[in-house]
Short mmCIF file of C-alpha atoms in Angstrom, two decimals:
data_model
loop_
_atom_site.label_atom_id
_atom_site.label_comp_id
_atom_site.label_asym_id
_atom_site.label_seq_id
_atom_site.Cartn_x
_atom_site.Cartn_y
_atom_site.Cartn_z
CA MET A 193 8.52 16.49 -5.10
CA ASN A 194 7.37 13.43 -2.56
CA ARG A 195 9.57 13.77 0.79
CA ILE A 196 10.56 10.65 2.91
CA LEU A 197 11.10 9.62 6.19
CA VAL A 198 13.20 7.10 7.20
CA VAL A 199 13.27 5.47 10.55
CA ASP A 200 16.47 2.78 11.49
CA ASP A 201 18.92 2.99 14.45
CA GLU A 202 21.39 1.90 12.42
CA GLN A 203 23.11 4.57 11.01
CA ASP A 204 24.45 3.20 8.09
CA ILE A 205 20.94 2.04 6.57
CA CYS A 206 19.63 5.25 6.97
CA GLU A 207 22.82 6.67 5.24
CA ILE A 208 22.39 3.79 2.01
CA LEU A 209 18.44 4.19 1.95
CA LYS A 210 18.66 8.25 1.73
CA TYR A 211 21.26 8.43 -0.54
CA ASN A 212 19.16 5.83 -3.10
CA LEU A 213 16.37 7.24 -2.70
CA GLU A 214 17.36 10.34 -3.15
CA LYS A 215 19.15 9.20 -6.62
CA ALA A 216 15.49 8.49 -7.05
CA GLY A 217 14.53 11.37 -6.83
CA TYR A 218 12.77 11.79 -3.22
CA GLU A 219 13.92 14.05 -0.98
CA VAL A 220 14.67 12.85 2.02
CA ASP A 221 15.11 13.18 6.00
CA THR A 222 15.93 10.44 8.20
CA ALA A 223 15.98 9.59 12.05
CA PHE A 224 17.82 7.55 14.40
CA SER A 225 15.32 6.78 16.84
CA ALA A 226 11.23 7.25 16.82
CA GLU A 227 11.54 9.66 20.03
CA GLU A 228 13.56 11.56 17.16
CA ALA A 229 10.91 10.96 14.64
CA LEU A 230 8.32 11.90 16.17
CA SER A 231 9.39 15.83 17.32
CA MET A 232 9.53 15.90 13.79
CA PRO A 233 6.25 17.91 11.55
CA ILE A 234 5.32 13.84 10.06
CA GLY A 235 1.86 15.25 8.34
CA ASN A 236 4.89 16.70 5.68
CA PHE A 237 6.25 13.23 4.70
CA SER A 238 5.16 11.61 1.76
CA LEU A 239 6.21 8.31 3.36
CA ILE A 240 7.69 6.72 6.41
CA LEU A 241 10.58 4.18 6.04
CA LEU A 242 10.16 2.77 9.52
CA ASP A 243 12.08 -0.11 11.76
CA VAL A 244 10.35 -2.14 13.99
CA MET A 245 13.02 -2.81 16.23
CA LEU A 246 14.65 0.38 17.48
CA GLY A 247 16.14 1.53 20.41
CA GLY A 248 13.42 2.30 22.76
CA MET A 249 9.90 3.09 21.75
CA SER A 250 9.45 0.16 18.93
CA GLY A 251 8.25 0.36 15.10
CA PHE A 252 4.78 -0.28 16.28
CA ALA A 253 4.41 2.22 19.49
CA MET A 254 5.51 4.77 16.83
CA VAL A 255 2.27 3.81 14.46
CA GLU A 256 -0.08 3.55 17.55
CA ILE A 257 0.85 7.56 18.39
CA LEU A 258 1.08 8.36 14.42
CA LYS A 259 -2.86 7.53 14.03
CA LYS A 260 -4.08 8.46 17.03
CA ASP A 261 -2.61 12.01 15.62
CA LYS A 262 -4.89 13.79 12.81
CA ALA A 263 -1.98 15.61 11.64
CA SER A 264 0.16 12.18 11.06
CA SER A 265 -3.13 9.24 10.48
CA ASP A 266 -3.02 9.36 6.77
CA VAL A 267 0.85 9.09 5.99
CA PRO A 268 2.11 6.15 4.37
CA ILE A 269 4.20 3.72 6.36
CA ILE A 270 6.46 0.25 4.94
CA PHE A 271 7.86 -1.44 7.72
CA ILE A 272 11.28 -2.29 7.31
CA THR A 273 12.65 -5.09 10.14
CA ALA A 274 15.00 -7.81 10.56
CA LYS A 275 11.92 -10.07 11.96
CA ASP A 276 10.24 -12.43 9.73
CA THR A 277 7.52 -13.84 11.27
CA GLU A 278 3.83 -13.77 10.14
CA ASN A 279 2.44 -12.60 13.85
CA ASP A 280 4.66 -9.24 13.03
CA THR A 281 3.18 -9.14 9.71
CA VAL A 282 -0.19 -8.90 10.48
CA THR A 283 0.47 -7.10 13.86
CA GLY A 284 2.04 -3.84 11.33
CA PHE A 285 -0.90 -4.54 8.83
CA SER A 286 -3.62 -4.16 11.33
CA LEU A 287 -1.94 -0.91 13.02
CA GLY A 288 -2.70 0.26 9.31
CA ALA A 289 0.94 -0.36 7.86
CA ASP A 290 1.38 -0.20 3.52
CA ASP A 291 3.74 -2.94 3.35
CA TYR A 292 6.16 -4.76 4.86
CA ILE A 293 10.16 -5.45 4.09
CA SER A 294 12.35 -7.79 5.71
CA LYS A 295 15.89 -7.29 5.85
CA PRO A 296 18.54 -7.87 4.19
CA PHE A 297 16.56 -6.19 1.47
CA SER A 298 17.34 -5.13 -2.14
CA LEU A 299 17.71 -1.66 -3.13
CA ALA A 300 15.92 -1.94 -6.01
CA GLU A 301 12.53 -3.68 -4.03
CA VAL A 302 12.67 -0.39 -1.90
CA LEU A 303 12.46 1.27 -4.79
CA SER A 304 9.93 -0.64 -6.13
CA ARG A 305 7.52 -0.41 -3.78
CA VAL A 306 8.46 3.05 -2.35
CA LYS A 307 7.33 3.42 -5.63
CA ALA A 308 4.04 1.40 -6.00
CA VAL A 309 3.29 3.11 -2.02
CA LEU A 310 3.01 6.46 -2.99
CA LYS A 311 0.60 5.98 -5.94
CA ARG A 312 -1.53 3.82 -4.43
CA THR A 313 -2.02 5.87 -1.70
CA SER A 314 -1.97 10.04 -3.91
CA GLY A 315 -4.84 10.00 -5.05
CA ASN A 316 -8.55 10.75 -3.96
CA ILE A 317 -11.47 8.12 -3.13
CA PRO A 318 -14.82 9.85 -3.39
CA GLU A 319 -16.02 8.38 -0.22
CA SER A 320 -19.39 5.78 -2.77
CA TYR A 321 -19.13 4.26 -5.98
CA CYS A 322 -21.90 2.77 -7.95
CA ASN A 323 -25.03 4.95 -7.11
CA GLY A 324 -24.07 4.57 -2.92
CA LYS A 325 -24.23 0.97 -3.62
CA LEU A 326 -19.99 0.58 -2.75
CA ILE A 327 -18.63 2.29 0.21
CA LEU A 328 -14.67 2.15 0.97
CA ASP A 329 -13.01 3.25 3.77
CA GLU A 330 -9.20 3.32 2.78
CA ARG A 331 -7.74 4.53 5.95
CA GLY A 332 -9.90 2.05 7.91
CA LYS A 333 -9.54 -0.59 5.20
CA ARG A 334 -13.49 -1.84 5.06
CA ILE A 335 -15.88 -1.77 2.40
CA THR A 336 -19.41 -2.42 2.31
CA VAL A 337 -21.64 -3.25 -0.49
CA GLU A 338 -25.58 -2.22 -0.21
CA GLY A 339 -25.08 -1.83 3.18
CA LYS A 340 -23.20 -5.07 4.44
CA GLU A 341 -19.66 -5.17 5.20
CA VAL A 342 -17.48 -7.56 2.91
CA VAL A 343 -13.93 -8.88 4.33
CA LEU A 344 -10.92 -8.02 1.22
CA THR A 345 -7.94 -10.04 1.68
CA LYS A 346 -5.24 -7.33 1.43
CA LYS A 347 -3.97 -8.22 -2.42
CA GLU A 348 -7.78 -7.93 -3.68
CA PHE A 349 -8.41 -4.50 -1.05
CA GLU A 350 -5.27 -3.35 -3.30
CA ILE A 351 -6.49 -4.24 -6.49
CA LEU A 352 -10.04 -2.56 -5.82
CA ILE A 353 -8.29 0.94 -5.14
CA LEU A 354 -6.02 0.67 -7.74
CA PHE A 355 -9.60 0.61 -9.92
CA LEU A 356 -11.54 2.71 -8.23
CA LYS A 357 -8.70 5.53 -8.61
CA ASN A 358 -8.58 4.90 -11.93
CA PRO A 359 -12.43 3.63 -13.60
CA GLY A 360 -12.43 3.25 -16.98
CA LYS A 361 -8.57 2.56 -16.94
CA VAL A 362 -7.82 -0.89 -17.93
CA PHE A 363 -4.61 -3.12 -16.14
CA SER A 364 -3.17 -5.51 -17.88
CA ARG A 365 -1.83 -8.79 -15.36
CA GLU A 366 1.85 -7.38 -15.89
CA ASN A 367 0.63 -3.57 -14.39
CA LEU A 368 -1.19 -5.24 -11.49
CA LEU A 369 1.32 -7.35 -10.56
CA SER A 370 3.78 -4.82 -10.83
CA GLU A 371 1.20 -2.20 -8.64
CA VAL A 372 0.16 -4.75 -6.56
CA TRP A 373 3.42 -7.34 -6.17
CA PRO A 374 6.22 -4.70 -6.67
CA GLY A 375 9.43 -6.46 -6.25
CA ASP A 376 7.97 -10.13 -5.39
CA ASN A 377 8.88 -12.23 -8.28
CA ASP A 378 7.72 -15.57 -7.58
CA VAL A 379 4.18 -14.00 -8.57
CA PHE A 380 2.95 -15.59 -11.92
CA GLU A 381 -0.39 -13.49 -14.09
CA ARG A 382 -2.34 -16.55 -13.11
CA VAL A 383 -2.32 -15.23 -9.54
CA VAL A 384 -4.13 -12.04 -11.01
CA ASP A 385 -6.89 -14.09 -12.41
CA VAL A 386 -7.21 -15.54 -8.81
CA ASN A 387 -7.23 -12.70 -6.80
CA ILE A 388 -9.66 -10.61 -9.26
CA ASN A 389 -12.18 -13.69 -10.15
CA HIS A 390 -12.42 -14.06 -5.11
CA LEU A 391 -13.05 -10.17 -6.06
CA ARG A 392 -15.79 -10.52 -8.39
CA SER A 393 -17.20 -13.05 -6.44
CA LYS A 394 -16.94 -11.31 -3.09
CA LEU A 395 -18.18 -7.70 -4.27
CA GLY A 396 -21.69 -9.64 -5.42
CA ILE A 397 -24.00 -7.97 -8.09
CA LEU A 398 -21.48 -4.96 -8.25
CA GLY A 399 -18.23 -7.75 -9.89
CA SER A 400 -19.61 -7.23 -12.81
CA ARG A 401 -18.05 -3.82 -12.61
CA ILE A 402 -14.77 -5.32 -13.15
CA VAL A 403 -14.77 -6.43 -16.57
CA THR A 404 -12.51 -8.53 -18.61
CA ARG A 405 -11.00 -6.74 -22.04
CA HIS A 406 -9.99 -10.11 -23.49
CA GLY A 407 -6.42 -9.40 -24.70
CA TYR A 408 -5.95 -6.62 -22.78
CA GLY A 409 -6.60 -6.70 -19.11
CA TYR A 410 -9.14 -5.96 -16.60
CA LEU A 411 -11.04 -2.52 -15.87
CA PHE A 412 -13.24 -1.08 -13.32
CA ASP A 413 -16.27 0.50 -14.85
CA ASP A 414 -18.45 2.68 -12.86
CA ASP A 415 -20.95 3.81 -16.06
CA ILE A 416 -22.89 -0.08 -15.96
CA ARG A 417 -26.39 0.55 -15.59
#
């Protein structure tokens, strides 16, 4: 069973999230400060829901500590905050956050994003693909193609990870929207096509490995020679 840690200095929010996450089948612990959370065995958790604006140590500061510790550096993190500015979002992702939810949030959105992040981070990606021509570092959020680093957007990177964890599996546009844009009802299927086209272009000679199955969707074909 996936074990989730909720860190928020508002006790009501902790209790609401704990109740609904447990109802959804997760095991949940809570902490009302970063200091309390850091006293726990963080490496035993499958995911952390972390408020940014905590009393005392901030959520950002806590993540910096977690990422420096080998025991906790790989634990996925979803930031939850009342702040909704571009700078905060950029800061969160640059520190290694896996997703970002702004208050006020719907419980359906939280559950959807938790499910998506856990699914996205539960598999193991081999160190290299395509006969060593493509190397993806999931922790460092970077890829190289034929020895040259390729800069992807967050969504392009998440699509690529999904493909690499499921080589040969066809994903419909609806599947990709659910996995990469969970809970975002303002994103249309056309956005998937645009991101796929951009990803193919950035992968250069390896872009042809992202194959279209007309009427069904897209897949990553690791057997193309």
